[in-house]
Structures are given as C-alpha cells and as structure tokens.
GROMACS .gro file of C-alpha atoms in nm:
model
  446
    1MET     CA    1  -0.393   0.273   1.280
    2ARG     CA    2  -0.091   0.488   1.261
    3LYS     CA    3  -0.156   0.844   1.389
    4TRP     CA    4  -0.065   1.125   1.156
    5LEU     CA    5   0.049   1.371   1.422
    6LEU     CA    6   0.404   1.309   1.536
    7VAL     CA    7   0.513   1.596   1.757
    8PHE     CA    8   0.856   1.612   1.917
    9SER     CA    9   0.785   1.764   2.258
   10ALA     CA   10   1.075   1.630   2.461
   11GLY     CA   11   1.250   1.870   2.695
   12THR     CA   12   1.607   1.985   2.658
   13LEU     CA   13   1.878   1.770   2.813
   14LEU     CA   14   2.140   1.953   3.013
   15CYS     CA   15   2.444   1.772   2.879
   16SER     CA   16   2.766   1.882   2.716
   17ASN     CA   17   2.738   1.628   2.436
   18ALA     CA   18   2.385   1.603   2.296
   19PHE     CA   19   2.469   1.284   2.111
   20ALA     CA   20   2.625   1.099   2.401
   21GLN     CA   21   2.565   0.731   2.333
   22ALA     CA   22   2.266   0.582   2.511
   23ARG     CA   23   2.291   0.232   2.651
   24LYS     CA   24   2.373  -0.020   2.383
   25ILE     CA   25   2.090  -0.251   2.278
   26ASN     CA   26   2.246  -0.594   2.240
   27PHE     CA   27   2.062  -0.840   2.020
   28GLU     CA   28   2.101  -1.156   1.817
   29LYS     CA   29   1.963  -1.193   1.466
   30TYR     CA   30   1.922  -1.501   1.250
   31THR     CA   31   1.698  -1.634   0.972
   32LEU     CA   32   1.506  -1.960   0.962
   33PRO     CA   33   1.522  -2.172   0.642
   34ASN     CA   34   1.169  -2.058   0.553
   35GLY     CA   35   1.287  -1.696   0.542
   36LEU     CA   36   1.152  -1.575   0.878
   37LYS     CA   37   1.392  -1.324   1.031
   38VAL     CA   38   1.430  -1.350   1.408
   39ILE     CA   39   1.569  -1.081   1.639
   40LEU     CA   40   1.623  -1.145   2.011
   41HIS     CA   41   1.703  -0.881   2.273
   42GLN     CA   42   1.743  -1.018   2.623
   43ASP     CA   43   1.681  -0.785   2.918
   44ARG     CA   44   1.622  -0.955   3.252
   45THR     CA   45   1.564  -0.642   3.461
   46ALA     CA   46   1.186  -0.704   3.478
   47PRO     CA   47   0.979  -1.023   3.432
   48VAL     CA   48   0.811  -0.909   3.110
   49VAL     CA   49   0.853  -0.992   2.743
   50ALA     CA   50   0.734  -0.839   2.417
   51VAL     CA   51   0.653  -1.080   2.135
   52THR     CA   52   0.612  -0.897   1.807
   53VAL     CA   53   0.576  -0.979   1.439
   54LEU     CA   54   0.614  -0.721   1.165
   55TYR     CA   55   0.480  -0.805   0.819
   56HIS     CA   56   0.623  -0.603   0.533
   57VAL     CA   57   0.285  -0.509   0.392
   58GLY     CA   58   0.103  -0.179   0.415
   59SER     CA   59  -0.149   0.016   0.218
   60LYS     CA   60   0.099   0.091  -0.062
   61ASN     CA   61   0.106  -0.279  -0.151
   62GLU     CA   62  -0.267  -0.292  -0.219
   63ASP     CA   63  -0.455  -0.320  -0.545
   64THR     CA   64  -0.580   0.026  -0.638
   65ALA     CA   65  -0.932  -0.120  -0.658
   66ARG     CA   66  -0.904  -0.286  -0.317
   67THR     CA   67  -0.761  -0.023  -0.086
   68GLY     CA   68  -0.788  -0.080   0.289
   69PHE     CA   69  -0.690  -0.448   0.281
   70ALA     CA   70  -0.374  -0.412   0.494
   71HIS     CA   71  -0.556  -0.226   0.770
   72PHE     CA   72  -0.852  -0.463   0.741
   73PHE     CA   73  -0.622  -0.759   0.804
   74GLU     CA   74  -0.489  -0.590   1.117
   75HIS     CA   75  -0.842  -0.649   1.253
   76LEU     CA   76  -0.928  -0.972   1.073
   77LEU     CA   77  -0.633  -1.168   1.207
   78PHE     CA   78  -0.758  -1.140   1.562
   79GLU     CA   79  -1.064  -1.344   1.456
   80GLY     CA   80  -0.900  -1.674   1.540
   81SER     CA   81  -0.739  -1.971   1.370
   82GLU     CA   82  -0.784  -2.342   1.318
   83ASN     CA   83  -0.682  -2.389   1.682
   84ILE     CA   84  -0.811  -2.065   1.835
   85LYS     CA   85  -1.186  -2.012   1.852
   86ARG     CA   86  -1.341  -1.683   1.744
   87GLY     CA   87  -1.305  -1.423   2.016
   88GLU     CA   88  -1.045  -1.619   2.213
   89PHE     CA   89  -0.727  -1.464   2.074
   90MET     CA   90  -0.750  -1.169   2.311
   91LYS     CA   91  -0.887  -1.385   2.592
   92TYR     CA   92  -0.572  -1.598   2.598
   93VAL     CA   93  -0.357  -1.287   2.644
   94ASN     CA   94  -0.585  -1.118   2.895
   95ASP     CA   95  -0.614  -1.434   3.104
   96ALA     CA   96  -0.233  -1.454   3.112
   97GLY     CA   97  -0.211  -1.100   3.250
   98GLY     CA   98  -0.088  -0.946   2.927
   99SER     CA   99  -0.202  -0.703   2.661
  100LEU     CA  100  -0.193  -0.695   2.283
  101ASN     CA  101  -0.256  -0.471   1.989
  102ALA     CA  102  -0.160  -0.402   1.628
  103ASN     CA  103  -0.112  -0.110   1.392
  104THR     CA  104  -0.088  -0.054   1.018
  105SER     CA  105   0.101   0.203   0.817
  106GLN     CA  106   0.148   0.255   0.448
  107ASP     CA  107   0.453   0.028   0.461
  108ARG     CA  108   0.397  -0.242   0.722
  109THR     CA  109   0.161  -0.416   0.967
  110PHE     CA  110   0.277  -0.479   1.323
  111TYR     CA  111   0.133  -0.715   1.586
  112TYR     CA  112   0.247  -0.748   1.945
  113GLU     CA  113   0.177  -0.912   2.280
  114LEU     CA  114   0.314  -0.781   2.609
  115LEU     CA  115   0.328  -1.071   2.851
  116PRO     CA  116   0.469  -1.187   3.182
  117SER     CA  117   0.795  -1.358   3.091
  118ASN     CA  118   0.664  -1.700   3.193
  119GLN     CA  119   0.405  -1.666   2.916
  120LEU     CA  120   0.650  -1.624   2.628
  121LYS     CA  121   0.554  -1.960   2.485
  122LEU     CA  122   0.192  -1.845   2.464
  123GLY     CA  123   0.290  -1.541   2.259
  124LEU     CA  124   0.491  -1.754   2.017
  125TRP     CA  125   0.204  -1.997   1.973
  126LEU     CA  126  -0.046  -1.718   1.906
  127GLU     CA  127   0.174  -1.554   1.643
  128SER     CA  128   0.251  -1.885   1.473
  129GLU     CA  129  -0.122  -1.951   1.453
  130ARG     CA  130  -0.175  -1.609   1.298
  131MET     CA  131   0.094  -1.680   1.039
  132LEU     CA  132  -0.005  -2.036   0.948
  133HIS     CA  133  -0.363  -2.111   1.048
  134ALA     CA  134  -0.560  -1.785   1.041
  135LYS     CA  135  -0.928  -1.834   0.959
  136ILE     CA  136  -1.036  -1.625   0.664
  137GLU     CA  137  -1.412  -1.688   0.670
  138GLU     CA  138  -1.725  -1.500   0.570
  139ILE     CA  139  -1.837  -1.453   0.930
  140GLY     CA  140  -1.507  -1.294   1.028
  141VAL     CA  141  -1.489  -1.079   0.717
  142SER     CA  142  -1.845  -0.955   0.769
  143THR     CA  143  -1.782  -0.881   1.136
  144GLN     CA  144  -1.462  -0.690   1.076
  145ARG     CA  145  -1.610  -0.491   0.789
  146GLU     CA  146  -1.848  -0.339   1.042
  147VAL     CA  147  -1.568  -0.286   1.292
  148VAL     CA  148  -1.360  -0.097   1.035
  149LYS     CA  149  -1.659   0.112   0.928
  150GLU     CA  150  -1.720   0.211   1.289
  151GLU     CA  151  -1.352   0.296   1.334
  152LYS     CA  152  -1.367   0.521   1.029
  153ARG     CA  153  -1.679   0.694   1.161
  154MET     CA  154  -1.524   0.751   1.503
  155ARG     CA  155  -1.168   0.840   1.410
  156ILE     CA  156  -1.211   1.019   1.079
  157ASP     CA  157  -1.566   1.111   0.981
  158ASN     CA  158  -1.663   1.251   1.322
  159GLN     CA  159  -1.329   1.401   1.428
  160PRO     CA  160  -1.243   1.762   1.344
  161TYR     CA  161  -0.970   1.792   1.078
  162ALA     CA  162  -0.926   1.411   1.075
  163SER     CA  163  -0.995   1.389   0.702
  164PHE     CA  164  -0.671   1.581   0.655
  165GLN     CA  165  -0.466   1.268   0.593
  166THR     CA  166  -0.694   1.140   0.317
  167GLU     CA  167  -0.736   1.483   0.159
  168MET     CA  168  -0.364   1.560   0.168
  169LEU     CA  169  -0.232   1.226   0.050
  170LYS     CA  170  -0.444   1.208  -0.263
  171ARG     CA  171  -0.303   1.544  -0.372
  172ALA     CA  172   0.055   1.527  -0.247
  173HIS     CA  173   0.109   1.168  -0.364
  174HIS     CA  174  -0.123   1.177  -0.664
  175ASP     CA  175   0.122   0.981  -0.880
  176ASN     CA  176   0.225   0.697  -0.648
  177PRO     CA  177   0.079   0.427  -0.416
  178TYR     CA  178   0.098   0.649  -0.107
  179ARG     CA  179  -0.198   0.848  -0.236
  180TRP     CA  180  -0.452   0.666  -0.017
  181ALA     CA  181  -0.452   0.634   0.362
  182PRO     CA  182  -0.437   0.293   0.535
  183ILE     CA  183  -0.807   0.312   0.626
  184GLY     CA  184  -0.874   0.275   0.254
  185SER     CA  185  -1.213   0.265   0.086
  186MET     CA  186  -1.522   0.116   0.247
  187GLU     CA  187  -1.664   0.062  -0.100
  188HIS     CA  188  -1.360  -0.146  -0.194
  189LEU     CA  189  -1.393  -0.360   0.119
  190ASN     CA  190  -1.765  -0.410   0.060
  191ALA     CA  191  -1.705  -0.520  -0.298
  192ALA     CA  192  -1.427  -0.766  -0.216
  193GLN     CA  193  -1.506  -1.137  -0.220
  194LEU     CA  194  -1.373  -1.401   0.019
  195PRO     CA  195  -1.118  -1.546  -0.230
  196GLU     CA  196  -0.957  -1.202  -0.256
  197PHE     CA  197  -0.898  -1.190   0.120
  198ILE     CA  198  -0.757  -1.542   0.115
  199ASP     CA  199  -0.527  -1.445  -0.171
  200PHE     CA  200  -0.400  -1.140   0.022
  201TYR     CA  201  -0.325  -1.356   0.325
  202LYS     CA  202  -0.137  -1.619   0.125
  203THR     CA  203   0.065  -1.352  -0.053
  204PHE     CA  204   0.178  -1.133   0.236
  205TYR     CA  205   0.137  -1.328   0.560
  206VAL     CA  206   0.426  -1.563   0.498
  207PRO     CA  207   0.746  -1.614   0.699
  208ASN     CA  208   0.972  -1.472   0.428
  209ASN     CA  209   0.780  -1.143   0.452
  210ALA     CA  210   0.802  -1.111   0.830
  211VAL     CA  211   1.029  -1.033   1.123
  212LEU     CA  212   0.975  -1.197   1.463
  213SER     CA  213   1.124  -0.960   1.721
  214ILE     CA  214   1.132  -1.050   2.092
  215ALA     CA  215   1.257  -0.828   2.373
  216GLY     CA  216   1.260  -0.886   2.747
  217ASP     CA  217   1.318  -1.149   3.010
  218PHE     CA  218   1.379  -1.490   2.851
  219ASP     CA  219   1.633  -1.767   2.818
  220VAL     CA  220   1.791  -1.741   2.473
  221ALA     CA  221   1.858  -2.111   2.412
  222GLU     CA  222   1.511  -2.214   2.528
  223THR     CA  223   1.347  -1.939   2.321
  224LYS     CA  224   1.532  -2.045   2.008
  225LYS     CA  225   1.404  -2.399   2.056
  226TRP     CA  226   1.045  -2.276   2.094
  227ILE     CA  227   1.078  -2.053   1.788
  228ASN     CA  228   1.195  -2.351   1.588
  229ASP     CA  229   0.909  -2.563   1.721
  230TYR     CA  230   0.641  -2.309   1.634
  231PHE     CA  231   0.770  -2.141   1.319
  232ALA     CA  232   1.023  -2.356   1.134
  233ALA     CA  233   0.760  -2.583   0.977
  234ILE     CA  234   0.556  -2.295   0.834
  235PRO     CA  235   0.602  -2.311   0.456
  236ARG     CA  236   0.787  -2.033   0.282
  237GLY     CA  237   0.564  -1.817   0.065
  238THR     CA  238   0.597  -1.888  -0.306
  239ARG     CA  239   0.392  -1.605  -0.455
  240PRO     CA  240   0.560  -1.287  -0.580
  241ILE     CA  241   0.528  -1.010  -0.320
  242PRO     CA  242   0.430  -0.680  -0.487
  243ARG     CA  243   0.683  -0.404  -0.417
  244PRO     CA  244   0.571  -0.094  -0.608
  245GLN     CA  245   0.855   0.110  -0.756
  246PHE     CA  246   0.820   0.475  -0.851
  247GLU     CA  247   1.009   0.800  -0.887
  248ASN     CA  248   0.981   1.040  -0.594
  249ASN     CA  249   1.005   1.370  -0.778
  250LEU     CA  250   0.928   1.722  -0.665
  251LEU     CA  251   0.566   1.824  -0.725
  252GLY     CA  252   0.653   2.089  -0.983
  253LYS     CA  253   0.359   2.316  -0.899
  254GLU     CA  254   0.161   2.430  -0.600
  255VAL     CA  255  -0.172   2.255  -0.540
  256ARG     CA  256  -0.433   2.448  -0.340
  257ASP     CA  257  -0.781   2.358  -0.223
  258VAL     CA  258  -1.048   2.439   0.034
  259VAL     CA  259  -1.202   2.164   0.247
  260GLU     CA  260  -1.525   2.215   0.437
  261ASP     CA  261  -1.543   2.026   0.766
  262ASN     CA  262  -1.740   2.007   1.090
  263ILE     CA  263  -1.508   2.248   1.267
  264GLN     CA  264  -1.530   2.574   1.460
  265LEU     CA  265  -1.189   2.716   1.376
  266PRO     CA  266  -1.030   2.732   1.029
  267ALA     CA  267  -0.696   2.563   0.973
  268VAL     CA  268  -0.410   2.559   0.726
  269PHE     CA  269  -0.234   2.237   0.628
  270GLN     CA  270   0.076   2.244   0.408
  271ALA     CA  271   0.263   1.939   0.279
  272TYR     CA  272   0.594   1.959   0.094
  273ARG     CA  273   0.723   1.665  -0.109
  274ALA     CA  274   1.032   1.524   0.063
  275PRO     CA  275   1.275   1.231   0.027
  276LYS     CA  276   1.223   0.883   0.167
  277GLN     CA  277   1.312   0.788   0.522
  278GLY     CA  278   1.672   0.698   0.592
  279SER     CA  279   1.828   0.939   0.344
  280ASP     CA  280   2.072   1.204   0.467
  281GLU     CA  281   1.809   1.470   0.403
  282TYR     CA  282   1.558   1.275   0.611
  283TYR     CA  283   1.763   1.339   0.925
  284ALA     CA  284   1.785   1.708   0.845
  285PHE     CA  285   1.406   1.721   0.806
  286ASN     CA  286   1.355   1.560   1.146
  287MET     CA  287   1.572   1.829   1.298
  288LEU     CA  288   1.381   2.101   1.112
  289SER     CA  289   1.051   1.978   1.252
  290THR     CA  290   1.193   1.991   1.604
  291LEU     CA  291   1.326   2.340   1.538
  292LEU     CA  292   0.985   2.462   1.423
  293SER     CA  293   0.759   2.292   1.675
  294GLY     CA  294   0.957   2.095   1.932
  295GLY     CA  295   0.810   2.235   2.251
  296ALA     CA  296   0.680   2.562   2.391
  297SER     CA  297   0.989   2.760   2.292
  298SER     CA  298   0.996   2.637   1.932
  299ARG     CA  299   0.980   2.888   1.648
  300MET     CA  300   0.624   2.834   1.528
  301ASN     CA  301   0.482   2.821   1.880
  302LYS     CA  302   0.662   3.135   1.995
  303SER     CA  303   0.588   3.342   1.686
  304ILE     CA  304   0.249   3.229   1.559
  305VAL     CA  305   0.081   3.118   1.882
  306ASP     CA  306   0.235   3.330   2.159
  307GLU     CA  307   0.349   3.654   1.998
  308LYS     CA  308   0.114   3.710   1.704
  309GLN     CA  309  -0.171   3.505   1.857
  310LEU     CA  310  -0.284   3.394   1.511
  311ALA     CA  311  -0.324   3.027   1.604
  312VAL     CA  312  -0.422   2.810   1.895
  313GLN     CA  313  -0.176   2.551   1.767
  314ALA     CA  314   0.105   2.555   1.513
  315LEU     CA  315   0.340   2.270   1.439
  316ALA     CA  316   0.550   2.087   1.185
  317PHE     CA  317   0.616   1.716   1.154
  318PRO     CA  318   0.780   1.472   0.911
  319PHE     CA  319   0.554   1.213   0.748
  320PHE     CA  320   0.816   0.986   0.596
  321ASN     CA  321   0.770   0.647   0.440
  322GLU     CA  322   0.985   0.373   0.295
  323SER     CA  323   0.982   0.515  -0.058
  324ALA     CA  324   0.874   0.880  -0.026
  325GLY     CA  325   0.809   1.150   0.231
  326LEU     CA  326   0.620   1.464   0.319
  327PHE     CA  327   0.712   1.753   0.546
  328ILE     CA  328   0.392   1.892   0.694
  329THR     CA  329   0.314   2.220   0.867
  330VAL     CA  330  -0.017   2.283   1.042
  331GLY     CA  331  -0.186   2.585   1.192
  332ILE     CA  332  -0.523   2.590   1.372
  333ALA     CA  333  -0.645   2.950   1.347
  334ASN     CA  334  -0.739   3.163   1.645
  335MET     CA  335  -1.092   3.301   1.663
  336GLY     CA  336  -1.148   3.557   1.388
  337VAL     CA  337  -0.822   3.482   1.203
  338LYS     CA  338  -0.856   3.407   0.832
  339PRO     CA  339  -0.666   3.113   0.678
  340ASP     CA  340  -0.480   3.346   0.440
  341THR     CA  341  -0.343   3.548   0.732
  342LEU     CA  342  -0.235   3.236   0.916
  343GLU     CA  343  -0.076   3.090   0.604
  344GLN     CA  344   0.134   3.404   0.556
  345ALA     CA  345   0.265   3.375   0.912
  346MET     CA  346   0.350   3.010   0.861
  347ASP     CA  347   0.534   3.094   0.539
  348VAL     CA  348   0.740   3.355   0.721
  349GLU     CA  349   0.876   3.090   0.960
  350VAL     CA  350   0.945   2.843   0.680
  351ASN     CA  351   1.121   3.105   0.468
  352LYS     CA  352   1.351   3.201   0.757
  353LEU     CA  353   1.498   2.853   0.732
  354LYS     CA  354   1.612   2.933   0.378
  355THR     CA  355   1.766   3.273   0.444
  356ALA     CA  356   1.956   3.245   0.774
  357LEU     CA  357   2.155   2.973   0.946
  358VAL     CA  358   2.016   2.842   1.270
  359SER     CA  359   2.212   2.981   1.564
  360GLU     CA  360   2.459   2.752   1.738
  361ARG     CA  361   2.259   2.770   2.060
  362GLU     CA  362   1.929   2.679   1.892
  363PHE     CA  363   2.098   2.404   1.695
  364GLN     CA  364   2.236   2.254   2.016
  365LYS     CA  365   1.890   2.266   2.173
  366VAL     CA  366   1.747   2.071   1.878
  367LYS     CA  367   2.020   1.809   1.912
  368ASN     CA  368   1.936   1.767   2.278
  369GLN     CA  369   1.567   1.721   2.201
  370ILE     CA  370   1.641   1.463   1.931
  371GLN     CA  371   1.857   1.272   2.176
  372THR     CA  372   1.577   1.268   2.433
  373GLN     CA  373   1.324   1.147   2.179
  374PHE     CA  374   1.560   0.879   2.053
  375VAL     CA  375   1.628   0.741   2.399
  376SER     CA  376   1.259   0.755   2.496
  377SER     CA  377   1.157   0.548   2.195
  378ASN     CA  378   1.365   0.260   2.332
  379ALA     CA  379   1.257   0.292   2.694
  380SER     CA  380   1.027  -0.013   2.687
  381MET     CA  381   1.059  -0.371   2.569
  382ALA     CA  382   0.782  -0.316   2.315
  383GLY     CA  383   0.958  -0.005   2.183
  384ILE     CA  384   1.287  -0.190   2.146
  385ALA     CA  385   1.128  -0.488   1.972
  386GLU     CA  386   0.945  -0.259   1.729
  387SER     CA  387   1.253  -0.048   1.656
  388LEU     CA  388   1.463  -0.355   1.584
  389ALA     CA  389   1.200  -0.490   1.345
  390ASN     CA  390   1.154  -0.154   1.171
  391TYR     CA  391   1.525  -0.105   1.115
  392GLU     CA  392   1.565  -0.457   0.981
  393VAL     CA  393   1.273  -0.433   0.739
  394TYR     CA  394   1.330  -0.083   0.609
  395PHE     CA  395   1.711  -0.073   0.603
  396GLY     CA  396   1.828  -0.432   0.645
  397ASP     CA  397   2.024  -0.318   0.951
  398ALA     CA  398   1.875  -0.375   1.296
  399ASP     CA  399   2.188  -0.226   1.452
  400LEU     CA  400   2.067   0.119   1.353
  401ILE     CA  401   1.897   0.107   1.692
  402ASN     CA  402   2.247   0.175   1.828
  403THR     CA  403   2.402   0.378   1.548
  404GLU     CA  404   2.128   0.593   1.394
  405ILE     CA  405   2.188   0.874   1.642
  406ALA     CA  406   2.529   0.922   1.479
  407ARG     CA  407   2.352   1.012   1.155
  408TYR     CA  408   2.188   1.306   1.331
  409GLU     CA  409   2.530   1.406   1.464
  410LYS     CA  410   2.653   1.447   1.108
  411VAL     CA  411   2.382   1.700   1.019
  412THR     CA  412   2.512   2.058   1.008
  413ARG     CA  413   2.339   2.394   1.024
  414GLN     CA  414   2.416   2.436   0.655
  415ASP     CA  415   2.245   2.103   0.583
  416LEU     CA  416   1.927   2.239   0.740
  417MET     CA  417   1.937   2.544   0.518
  418ASN     CA  418   2.014   2.338   0.208
  419VAL     CA  419   1.719   2.107   0.264
  420ALA     CA  420   1.487   2.401   0.326
  421LYS     CA  421   1.599   2.570   0.006
  422LYS     CA  422   1.559   2.256  -0.202
  423TYR     CA  423   1.221   2.135  -0.078
  424LEU     CA  424   1.030   2.402   0.116
  425ASN     CA  425   0.909   2.595  -0.186
  426LYS     CA  426   0.562   2.685  -0.308
  427ASP     CA  427   0.595   2.483  -0.628
  428ASN     CA  428   0.660   2.171  -0.420
  429ARG     CA  429   0.364   2.178  -0.185
  430VAL     CA  430  -0.005   2.117  -0.132
  431VAL     CA  431  -0.198   2.375   0.071
  432LEU     CA  432  -0.537   2.295   0.221
  433HIS     CA  433  -0.753   2.555   0.392
  434TYR     CA  434  -0.999   2.388   0.628
  435VAL     CA  435  -1.310   2.596   0.689
  436PRO     CA  436  -1.641   2.536   0.871
  437LYS     CA  437  -1.912   2.385   0.653
  438GLY     CA  438  -2.088   2.646   0.444
  439LYS     CA  439  -1.799   2.891   0.481
  440ALA     CA  440  -1.599   2.813   0.169
  441PRO     CA  441  -1.543   3.126  -0.040
  442ALA     CA  442  -1.746   3.153  -0.358
  443ALA     CA  443  -1.568   3.105  -0.689
  444GLY     CA  444  -1.350   3.405  -0.768
  445GLN     CA  445  -1.345   3.530  -0.408
  446PRO     CA  446  -1.030   3.521  -0.192
   0.00000   0.00000   0.00000
C-alpha cells in the first residue's frame, strides 16, 4: 500500500547547474492490437531485469459501497491462475532467485518482478497469467479478506497516527472519490459477493487498461517476440472503464477536528486543497515541500524542532493524485507542548511563504535537492520501469522521465509565493489535532 509520508531528505549537490541533465533514459514504446501499451528500456550493465505491469485502477475507481476493491485485488491476484497453483506465484519467482511485490494507490495498481535477466520469460508468463487467467474463487477471496484485515490492524489500527490518512481524506476530499483511502472498508469487503469480484477483474484487469514496462538486461527483438506470444492473444476489454470526473475546487472554509488515538505525544496535521499532479503549480508545491522540510536545515526543522523545540518532528509533503491534490504539513509535539501552540508555529512558517520571496541561495539549495531526488528515483531498473509506466498512464508521455526536470527549472521564486498565497490559506484547509485517548477537550473548551 502506498505510504502517505513522502519526505525529500536528499543532500545538496555541489554543482553550478542544479538542473544539469541526468543520463538519458532511452526506451521504445508501442501498443499491441488489444490495447496493451509496452515500454522497453534496455540496460545491459547488470544481468537483471524488472518486469512490471501497471493497471490504471485505484481506489477512486471503486463503487462507493465497495471501497477497498483495488487494494484487495493487489493481494488477490497473487492467489494463482488456471495454470499456477495457489501459493506458487511467489514460489516461481523465489526459486528463480528473484523478488516480487505490488502496491496500490488511489489512481493505479502496480505489480513487479525483479529477476535475473535469464528469467525474463518467466516474468512475462506470470504477468500474462495474472491478466488473462487469474482465479477469482471463494477460497482465495476468503483467504485474502483475512490478510487485508490483518494488514489494516498492523499498519493502521495499531500504529500511532496511522489513521491520519483516513481521517484527513474524508474531510479534505469530502466531495470527490479521493475521500477514502486505498485500504477501504472491511465491511464493504465482507459484504461483497464473488460475482462482484469477478466483475471488477473483467472490467479493470484488461490489456487496454494496462502498461507493460520492462527495464534491464534483455534482447529487444527476442523480448518483443515473447511479449507477442504471451500477451497478444489476450482479448481487449469491452466493458466501459469508470473514470470519475469532478471539479477540484478550493475548500471554501476551514474544517477542524480532534482525533483521539493511542499516542503519547499530541500532533497537528494540516491539509490544504491543491491542484492535480502535473500542473505548473504542482511543481511549485514540490519545491515548497522541500523548502519547508527537505533535510535538517529546512525551515520547519530549524525553527520548530531545533530553535523553538516545540516538536520532535515537523515536515511538509505533497499528496498529489491524478485529478486532485493536497499539500500536507505535520508536527509531532514535544513533551508538554499543546497542539494549539504547535499549530501557531507551523502557521508562522507557512505564512512566511506568502509574505517574502525565498532567497536566491535557499532557492538554489532546493533546486539541488530536487535534482538529487529526481536522479535517485531512476537509479534502479525497477524505479525506471515504474517511472516510465507512471508517466505514460498519467500524462500519456513516457518521455517525461527525461524532460520533467525542465519543468522544475521553469519554476521561479515568485511562483512559489503565488502558489502559497492562492492555496495555503485557512479557508482552504483541514486541521486535525491528534491527542492521547481520553484527552480531547470538553465541548466549549480550547
């Protein structure tokens, strides 16, 4: 499951041009007659290959009475197929010396195998089985229901502050399909019947809703032949694929609440409505998050944690999706510090962004950090394959893996101020005060 904390902590590069072009990622892209998009990046420096498939389905595509389906399928589709016995999907990969995993967001579901390059054919076979012959049976559904319940208990119910995502989304995105987290509702999953799971599979797990992205050590001509052998005969999906459309407006008023949790230290979570990923303002927001919390010398860390000692941790991060976004600031209070006091300190740092231009030196530092993060994300074959698939699905342009850094280069100091003024306002945010259980203030008390 996609983690909700994305912290830019890369160090500063000592270079005269922060946006010096990293090595070019060469790739070939084509589409099979059944609609499956294929992206191939050959890199023969090491005998490894990443075989990945991205399906353009996430929690936002779900029925409002059946939330959690996309994440559930992330688990269910390791159950096996007509030609793979239950429990053997992972065994094939492990026996070949590889590894595999999957993750789900609100916009997509991503599967991958990392294999020795001489096992590429195995990865293609496994993914073609997942796409064409997956077994959607009662035994698998029942098994994975329990797996998902245990994951929710471990990662959300029993983790301090982990309910933040669910609590924040239902308030910040109250009027659109991003209002529930990918983990969804256990009650919805329990109520669902087998035909509903089969229907979900036949709707979304089709070649014309997927990207097969391969990166690593392989022969291009041979790989194309294998791809044709394994995937070309899979029928194109004929059902309409739900793509929810909605307006991404400003909130219009501040929403505040108190959440009691099994925690020792109070915390403040703030989420501002923001534009969708890929917009010009999106790149400015990414730079703002780095400015506020990108490393030990960032603004929030220096002021709130080191100097004022109001928090043990303070950070900001963008939570952007295909159709809408949030800009989130977080503070975990120091011992004895009240949430109101911490919130005021956080507001001071946010308001500075609206009243004074970032200095040239600080702006250059942020550029350097963005460059480092950008290069690091494409440092592995799996990272490259995933980036290519993401860019193709979200923007229809896989070459953004080479050109997106230029979009950051266009952002100016004035752009940062303009975005802060437009979005980082009290009437456009949700504020949650997390307090230990039994410590919520009584009605009418501050």
